[in-house]
Coordinates of C-alpha atoms in Angstrom, one line a residue:
X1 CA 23.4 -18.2 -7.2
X2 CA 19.7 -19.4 -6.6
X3 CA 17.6 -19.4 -3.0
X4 CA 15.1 -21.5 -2.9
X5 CA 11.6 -20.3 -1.5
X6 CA 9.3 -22.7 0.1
X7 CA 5.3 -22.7 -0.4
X8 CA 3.6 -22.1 2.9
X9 CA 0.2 -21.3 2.4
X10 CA -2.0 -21.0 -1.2
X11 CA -5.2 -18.7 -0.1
X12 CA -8.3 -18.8 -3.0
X13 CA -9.2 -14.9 -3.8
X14 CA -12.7 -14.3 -3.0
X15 CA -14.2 -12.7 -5.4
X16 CA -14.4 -13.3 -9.4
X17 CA -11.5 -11.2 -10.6
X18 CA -13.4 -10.5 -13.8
X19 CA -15.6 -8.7 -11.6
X20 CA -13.4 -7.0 -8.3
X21 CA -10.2 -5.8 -7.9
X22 CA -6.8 -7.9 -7.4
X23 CA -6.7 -9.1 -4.1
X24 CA -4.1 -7.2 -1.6
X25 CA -2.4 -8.0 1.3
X26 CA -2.5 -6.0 4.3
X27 CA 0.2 -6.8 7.1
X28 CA 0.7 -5.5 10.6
X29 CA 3.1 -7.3 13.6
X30 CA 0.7 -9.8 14.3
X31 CA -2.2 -9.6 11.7
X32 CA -2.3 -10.6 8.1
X33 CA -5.1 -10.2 6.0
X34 CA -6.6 -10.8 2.2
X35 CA -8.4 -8.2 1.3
X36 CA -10.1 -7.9 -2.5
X37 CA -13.0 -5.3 -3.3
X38 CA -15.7 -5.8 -5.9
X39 CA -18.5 -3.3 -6.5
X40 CA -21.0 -4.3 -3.8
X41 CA -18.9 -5.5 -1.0
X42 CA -15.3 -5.8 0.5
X43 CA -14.6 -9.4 1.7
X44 CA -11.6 -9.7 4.4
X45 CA -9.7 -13.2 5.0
X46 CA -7.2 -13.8 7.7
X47 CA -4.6 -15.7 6.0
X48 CA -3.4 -17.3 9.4
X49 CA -6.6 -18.7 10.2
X50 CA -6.4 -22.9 10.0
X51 CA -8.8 -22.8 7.4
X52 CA -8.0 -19.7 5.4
X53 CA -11.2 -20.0 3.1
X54 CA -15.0 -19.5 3.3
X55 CA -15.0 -19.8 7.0
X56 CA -12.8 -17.4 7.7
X57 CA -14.1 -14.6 5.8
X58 CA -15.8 -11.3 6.8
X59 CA -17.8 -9.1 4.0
X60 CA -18.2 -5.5 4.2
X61 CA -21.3 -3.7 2.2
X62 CA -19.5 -1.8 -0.2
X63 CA -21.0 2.1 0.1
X64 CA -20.6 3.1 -3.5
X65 CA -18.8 1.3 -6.5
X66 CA -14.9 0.9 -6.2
X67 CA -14.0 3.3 -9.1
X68 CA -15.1 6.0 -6.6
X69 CA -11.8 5.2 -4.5
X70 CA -10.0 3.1 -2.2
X71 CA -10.3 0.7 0.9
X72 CA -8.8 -0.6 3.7
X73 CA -9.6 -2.9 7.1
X74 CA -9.2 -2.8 10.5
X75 CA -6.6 -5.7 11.8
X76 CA -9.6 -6.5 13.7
X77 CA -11.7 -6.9 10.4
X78 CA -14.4 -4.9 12.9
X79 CA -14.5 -2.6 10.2
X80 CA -13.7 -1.3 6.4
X81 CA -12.9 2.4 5.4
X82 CA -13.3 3.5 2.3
X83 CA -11.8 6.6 1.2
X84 CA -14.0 7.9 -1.5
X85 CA -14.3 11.0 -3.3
X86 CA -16.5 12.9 -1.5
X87 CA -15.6 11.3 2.0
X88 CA -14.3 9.0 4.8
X89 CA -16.8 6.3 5.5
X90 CA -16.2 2.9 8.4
X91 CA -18.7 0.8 8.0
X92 CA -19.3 -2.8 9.8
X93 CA -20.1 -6.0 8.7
X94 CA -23.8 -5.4 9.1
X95 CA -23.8 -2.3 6.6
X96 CA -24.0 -0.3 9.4
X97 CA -21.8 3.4 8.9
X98 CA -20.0 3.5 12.4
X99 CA -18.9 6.8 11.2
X100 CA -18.6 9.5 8.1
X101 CA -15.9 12.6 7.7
X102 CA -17.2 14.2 5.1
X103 CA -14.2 16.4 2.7
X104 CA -13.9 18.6 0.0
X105 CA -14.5 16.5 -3.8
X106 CA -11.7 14.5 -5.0
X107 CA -13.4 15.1 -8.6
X108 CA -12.4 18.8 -9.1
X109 CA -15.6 20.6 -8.2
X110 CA -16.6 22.8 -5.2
X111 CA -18.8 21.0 -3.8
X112 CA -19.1 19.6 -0.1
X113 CA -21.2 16.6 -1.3
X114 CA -23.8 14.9 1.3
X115 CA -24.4 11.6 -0.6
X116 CA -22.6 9.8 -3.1
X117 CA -25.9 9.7 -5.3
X118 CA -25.1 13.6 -6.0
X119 CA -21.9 12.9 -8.5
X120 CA -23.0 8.8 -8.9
X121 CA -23.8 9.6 -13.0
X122 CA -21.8 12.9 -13.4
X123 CA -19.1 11.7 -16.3
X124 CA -17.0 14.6 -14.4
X125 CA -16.6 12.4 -11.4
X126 CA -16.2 9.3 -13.3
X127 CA -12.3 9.3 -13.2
X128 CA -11.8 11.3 -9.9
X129 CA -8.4 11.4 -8.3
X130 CA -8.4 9.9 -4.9
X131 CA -6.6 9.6 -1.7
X132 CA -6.2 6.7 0.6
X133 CA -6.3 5.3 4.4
X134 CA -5.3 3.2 6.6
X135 CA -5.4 1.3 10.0
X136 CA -2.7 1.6 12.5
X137 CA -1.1 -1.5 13.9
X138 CA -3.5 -0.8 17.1
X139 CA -6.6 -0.3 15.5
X140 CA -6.9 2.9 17.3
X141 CA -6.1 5.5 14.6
X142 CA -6.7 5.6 11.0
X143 CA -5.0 7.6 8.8
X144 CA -6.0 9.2 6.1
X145 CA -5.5 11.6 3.0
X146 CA -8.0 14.1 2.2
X147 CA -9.0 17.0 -0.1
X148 CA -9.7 19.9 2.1
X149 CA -11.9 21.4 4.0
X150 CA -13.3 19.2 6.3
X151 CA -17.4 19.7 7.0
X152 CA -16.5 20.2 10.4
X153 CA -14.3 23.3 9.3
X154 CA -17.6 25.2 8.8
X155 CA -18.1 27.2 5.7
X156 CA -14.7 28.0 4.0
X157 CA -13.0 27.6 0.4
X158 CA -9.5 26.2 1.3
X159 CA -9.5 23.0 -0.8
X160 CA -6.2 21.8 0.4
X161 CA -5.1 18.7 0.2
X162 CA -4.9 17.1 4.0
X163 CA -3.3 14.3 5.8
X164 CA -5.7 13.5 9.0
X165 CA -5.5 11.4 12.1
X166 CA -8.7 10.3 13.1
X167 CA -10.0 8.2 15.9
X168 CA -10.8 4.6 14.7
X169 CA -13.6 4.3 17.2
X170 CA -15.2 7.9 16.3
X171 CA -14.3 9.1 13.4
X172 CA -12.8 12.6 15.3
X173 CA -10.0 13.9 14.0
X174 CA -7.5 14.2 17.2
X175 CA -4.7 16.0 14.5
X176 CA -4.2 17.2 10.5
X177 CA -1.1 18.9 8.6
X178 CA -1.6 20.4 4.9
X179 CA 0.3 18.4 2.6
X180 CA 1.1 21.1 0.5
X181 CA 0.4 18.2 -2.7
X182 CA -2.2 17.9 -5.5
X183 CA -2.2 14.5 -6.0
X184 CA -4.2 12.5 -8.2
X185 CA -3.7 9.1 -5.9
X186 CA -1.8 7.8 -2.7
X187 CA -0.6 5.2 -1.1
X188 CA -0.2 4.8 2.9
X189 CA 2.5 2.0 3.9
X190 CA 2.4 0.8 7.7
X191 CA 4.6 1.0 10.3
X192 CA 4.9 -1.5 13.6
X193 CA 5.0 2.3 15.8
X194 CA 1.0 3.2 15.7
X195 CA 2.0 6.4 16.1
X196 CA 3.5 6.4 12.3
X197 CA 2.9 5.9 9.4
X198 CA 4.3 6.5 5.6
X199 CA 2.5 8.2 2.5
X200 CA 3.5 8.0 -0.9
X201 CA 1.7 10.6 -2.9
X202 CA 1.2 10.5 -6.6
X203 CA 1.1 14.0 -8.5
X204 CA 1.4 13.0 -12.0
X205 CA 4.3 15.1 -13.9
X206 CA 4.4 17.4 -11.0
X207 CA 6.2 15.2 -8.7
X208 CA 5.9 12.1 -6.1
X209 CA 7.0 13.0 -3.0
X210 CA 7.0 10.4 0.1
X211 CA 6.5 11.8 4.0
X212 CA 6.5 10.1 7.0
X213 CA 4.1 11.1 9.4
X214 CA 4.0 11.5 13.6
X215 CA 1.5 11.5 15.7
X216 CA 2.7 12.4 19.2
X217 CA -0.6 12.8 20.9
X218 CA -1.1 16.5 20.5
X219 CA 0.1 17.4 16.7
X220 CA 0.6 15.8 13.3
X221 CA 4.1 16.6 12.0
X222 CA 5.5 15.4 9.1
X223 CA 9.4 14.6 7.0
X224 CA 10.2 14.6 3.3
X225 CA 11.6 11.1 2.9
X226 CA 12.4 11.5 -0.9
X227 CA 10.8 14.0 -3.5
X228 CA 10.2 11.3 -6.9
X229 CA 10.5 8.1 -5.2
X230 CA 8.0 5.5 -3.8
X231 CA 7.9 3.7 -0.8
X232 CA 8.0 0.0 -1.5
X233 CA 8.4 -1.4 2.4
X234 CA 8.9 -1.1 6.2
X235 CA 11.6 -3.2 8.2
X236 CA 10.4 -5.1 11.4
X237 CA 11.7 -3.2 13.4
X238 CA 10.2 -0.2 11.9
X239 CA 14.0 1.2 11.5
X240 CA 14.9 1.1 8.0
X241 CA 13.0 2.3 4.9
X242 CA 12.7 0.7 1.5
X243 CA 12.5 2.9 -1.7
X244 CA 12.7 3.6 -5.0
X245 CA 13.1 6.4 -7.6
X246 CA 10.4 7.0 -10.1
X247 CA 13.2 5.8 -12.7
X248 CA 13.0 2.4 -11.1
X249 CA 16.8 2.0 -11.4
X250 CA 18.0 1.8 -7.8
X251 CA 16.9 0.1 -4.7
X252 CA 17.9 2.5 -1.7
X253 CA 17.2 2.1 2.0
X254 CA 16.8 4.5 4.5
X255 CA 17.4 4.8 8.1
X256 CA 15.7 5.9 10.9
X257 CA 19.5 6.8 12.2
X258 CA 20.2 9.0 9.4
X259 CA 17.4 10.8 9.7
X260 CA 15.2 8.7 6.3
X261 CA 18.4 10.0 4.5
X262 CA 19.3 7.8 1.6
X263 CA 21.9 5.4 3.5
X264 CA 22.6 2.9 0.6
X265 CA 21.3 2.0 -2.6
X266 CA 21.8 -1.2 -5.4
X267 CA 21.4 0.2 -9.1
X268 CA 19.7 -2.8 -10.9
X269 CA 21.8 -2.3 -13.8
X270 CA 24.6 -2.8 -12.1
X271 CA 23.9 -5.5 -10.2
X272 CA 20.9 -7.4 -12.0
X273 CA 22.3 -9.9 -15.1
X274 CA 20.0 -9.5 -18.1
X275 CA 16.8 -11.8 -18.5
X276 CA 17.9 -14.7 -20.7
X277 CA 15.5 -14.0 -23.1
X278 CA 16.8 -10.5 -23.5
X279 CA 18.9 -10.2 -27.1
X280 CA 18.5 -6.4 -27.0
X281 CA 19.1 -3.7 -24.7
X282 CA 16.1 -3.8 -22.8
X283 CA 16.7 -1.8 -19.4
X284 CA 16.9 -3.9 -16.4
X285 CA 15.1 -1.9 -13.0
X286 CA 13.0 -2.8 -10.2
X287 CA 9.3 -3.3 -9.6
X288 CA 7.7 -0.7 -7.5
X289 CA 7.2 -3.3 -5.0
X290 CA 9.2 -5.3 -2.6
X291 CA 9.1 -6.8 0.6
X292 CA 11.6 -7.1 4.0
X293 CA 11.8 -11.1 4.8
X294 CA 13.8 -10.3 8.0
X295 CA 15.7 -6.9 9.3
X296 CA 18.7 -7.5 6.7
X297 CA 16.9 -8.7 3.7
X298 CA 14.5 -8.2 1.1
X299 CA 13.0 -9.6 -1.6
X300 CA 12.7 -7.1 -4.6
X301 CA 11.8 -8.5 -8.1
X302 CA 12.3 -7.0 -12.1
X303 CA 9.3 -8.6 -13.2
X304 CA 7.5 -5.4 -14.8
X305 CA 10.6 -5.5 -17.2
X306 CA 11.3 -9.3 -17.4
X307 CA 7.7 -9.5 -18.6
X308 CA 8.2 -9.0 -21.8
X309 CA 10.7 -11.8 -21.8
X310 CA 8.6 -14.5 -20.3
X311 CA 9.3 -15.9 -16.6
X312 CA 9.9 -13.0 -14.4
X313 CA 12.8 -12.3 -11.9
X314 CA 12.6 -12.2 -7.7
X315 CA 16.1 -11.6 -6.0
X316 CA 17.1 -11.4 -2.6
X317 CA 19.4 -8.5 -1.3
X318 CA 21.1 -7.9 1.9
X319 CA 20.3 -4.2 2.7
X320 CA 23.4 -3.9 5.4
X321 CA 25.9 -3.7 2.8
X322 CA 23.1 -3.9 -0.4
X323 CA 24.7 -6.6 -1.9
X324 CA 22.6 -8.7 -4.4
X325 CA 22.5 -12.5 -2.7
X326 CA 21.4 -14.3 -5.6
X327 CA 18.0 -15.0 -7.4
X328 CA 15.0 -16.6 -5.9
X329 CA 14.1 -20.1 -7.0
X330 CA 10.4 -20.7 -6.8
X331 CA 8.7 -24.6 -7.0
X332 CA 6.2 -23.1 -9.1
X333 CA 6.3 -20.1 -11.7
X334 CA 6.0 -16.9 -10.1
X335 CA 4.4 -13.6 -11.4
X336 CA 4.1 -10.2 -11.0
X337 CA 6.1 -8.1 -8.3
X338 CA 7.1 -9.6 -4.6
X339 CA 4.8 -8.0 -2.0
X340 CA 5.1 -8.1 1.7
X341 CA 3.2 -10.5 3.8
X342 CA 4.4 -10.5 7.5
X343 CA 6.2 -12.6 9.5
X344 CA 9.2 -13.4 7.6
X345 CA 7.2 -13.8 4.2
X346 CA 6.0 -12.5 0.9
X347 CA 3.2 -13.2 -1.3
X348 CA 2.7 -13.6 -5.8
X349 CA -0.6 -13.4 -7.0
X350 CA -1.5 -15.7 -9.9
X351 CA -1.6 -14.3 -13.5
X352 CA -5.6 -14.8 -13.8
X353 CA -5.4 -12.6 -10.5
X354 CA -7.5 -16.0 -8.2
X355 CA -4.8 -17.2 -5.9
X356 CA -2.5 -15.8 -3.8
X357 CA 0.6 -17.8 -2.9
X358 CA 2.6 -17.1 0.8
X359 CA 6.2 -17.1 0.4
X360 CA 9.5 -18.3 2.9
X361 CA 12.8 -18.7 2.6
X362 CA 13.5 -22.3 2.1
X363 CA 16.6 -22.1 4.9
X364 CA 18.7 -19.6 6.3
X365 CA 20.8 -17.4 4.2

């Protein structure tokens, strides 16, 4: 069976792809925004906007080149953080730093660096591991994941990796927990609660775990969703998890009920036919990426292994009883994974990485 999805929006990426990174898509309840970073500058489109193009874009000056890290915005777009190797940075519109937590060196050395200007030619810090941030729905917390110690914790040698709550306004961290990882990337995933939020941690051979944070005002606390699995998506409601083993070969969701225990799951080669193209035994598993269209159902793709094949694959799967509904029909060819993109929708980017395309449902299912 085939469902139809409906254009609803095409949105022109920024910046020369040649020259930036792929543009993302960041999503809270009511905000949805294009993001794409390039060396020099971070620009920020609000995809709802009437005229979701020049005129609707803010540009962040970029602190230090985007191999030294990651970045998100504020739903606001009053502000970019960028999560670099030696710290946590917000910085306006104007180039002005609102604020700077400076942490222990994502590039292996002891160092509490002041500047980034003190590892910017060091071949050592070239390929640093990194962590990650992000906004809360509210604007009024960001989250982020450090490498210990804090400069505010004085002089001291624990270089443990930290998850930290910090105000959005200020830059003070309100709480902290020791992730107990060494990671070499992350991943945050936000939830409609601003009080939580998701981390997928990335530890090479050692492991990828996935928490779920809580910030109750007073203390940081923290659950072990899954121990090799990534989070690929948040429900509306903020009840029901999306994930999926390192393997790649099952879909399984989780629920708030259940304590994020592995409710169901949909093994892809169970379920998913074979591309057509396929005249071998090529495995057939899921993308690392997927997004929740309503409460009940999701949109989860193969194309990392239909690739090879040609067109690639979207389906969408009812997670109440995780039943495969049939395979999405797109008006145009589709590439790459299905992302999320708020309010009942999901988003492709184009194969030469300039346009982003905003998916529906073309009716009810």
């Amino acid at each position: 069976m085939t469902i139809a999805a409906r254009l609803i929006a095409t949105v022109t990426a920024p910046l020369d792809p040649g020259t930036a990174e792929a543009p993302q898509v960041l999503c809270w309840p009511d905000r949805t925004l294009l993001v794409q970073r390039g060396d020099a500058e971070v620009v920020a489109v609000d995809v709802d906007q009437p005229d979701a193009g020049r005129g609707a874009e803010i540009r962040f000056p970029a602190p230090w080149p985007r191999r030294f890290g990651t970045v998100t915005v504020s739903p606001e777009r009053d502000a970019a953080v960028f999560a670099g190797v030696h710290a946590v940075r917000s910085v306006e519109a104007t180039g002005a730093t609102r604020w700077e937590v400076r942490h222990g060196c994502w590039g292996g050395c002891p160092q509490l660096h002041a500047s980034f200007h003190e590892y910017a030619d060091d071949e050592d810090h070239l390929h640093a591991d990194s962590g990650s941030a992000a906004v809360s729905a509210d604007g009024e917390l960001v989250w982020a994941h450090v490498r210990g110690p804090l400069v505010s914790d004085g002089n001291t040698e624990d270089d443990q990796e930290l998850w930290v709550v910090l105000a959005a306004a200020a830059g003070r961290p309100v709480g902290r927990m020791n992730t107990g990882t060494v990671a070499s990337s992350s991943e945050h995933t936000s939830h409609p609660d601003p009080s939580q939020m998701g981390l997928s941690l990335g530890e090479g051979e050692e492991g990828s775990p996935v928490l779920w944070g809580r910030w109750d005002g007073q203390q940081l606390t923290a659950e072990l969703v899954g121990d090799e699995r990534i989070l690929l998506a948040v429900s509306p409601s903020g009840r029901r998890l999306l994930t999926v083993p390192v393997g790649q070969w099952s879909l399984s969701l989780h629920q708030l009920e259940n304590g994020w225990k592995v409710a169901r799951k949909l093994d892809a080669t169970d379920a998913v036919p074979a591309h057509p193209q396929n005249t071998g035994n090529g495995r057939v598993y899921w993308d690392f990426e997927a997004a929740f269209v309503d409460e009940d159902t999701v949109v989860a793709g193969t194309s990392e292994c239909d690739a090879r094949y040609g067109s690639v694959r979207h389906w969408l799967v009812d997670v109440r009883g995780m039943d495969l509904l049939g395979e999405i029909s797109y008006p145009v060819p589709a590439s790459g994974p299905a992302r999320a993109a708020g309010s009942g929708r999901w988003h492709t980017i184009s194969k030469d990485g300039t346009t982003v395309y905003l998916w529906g449902l073309a009716q009810e299912n």
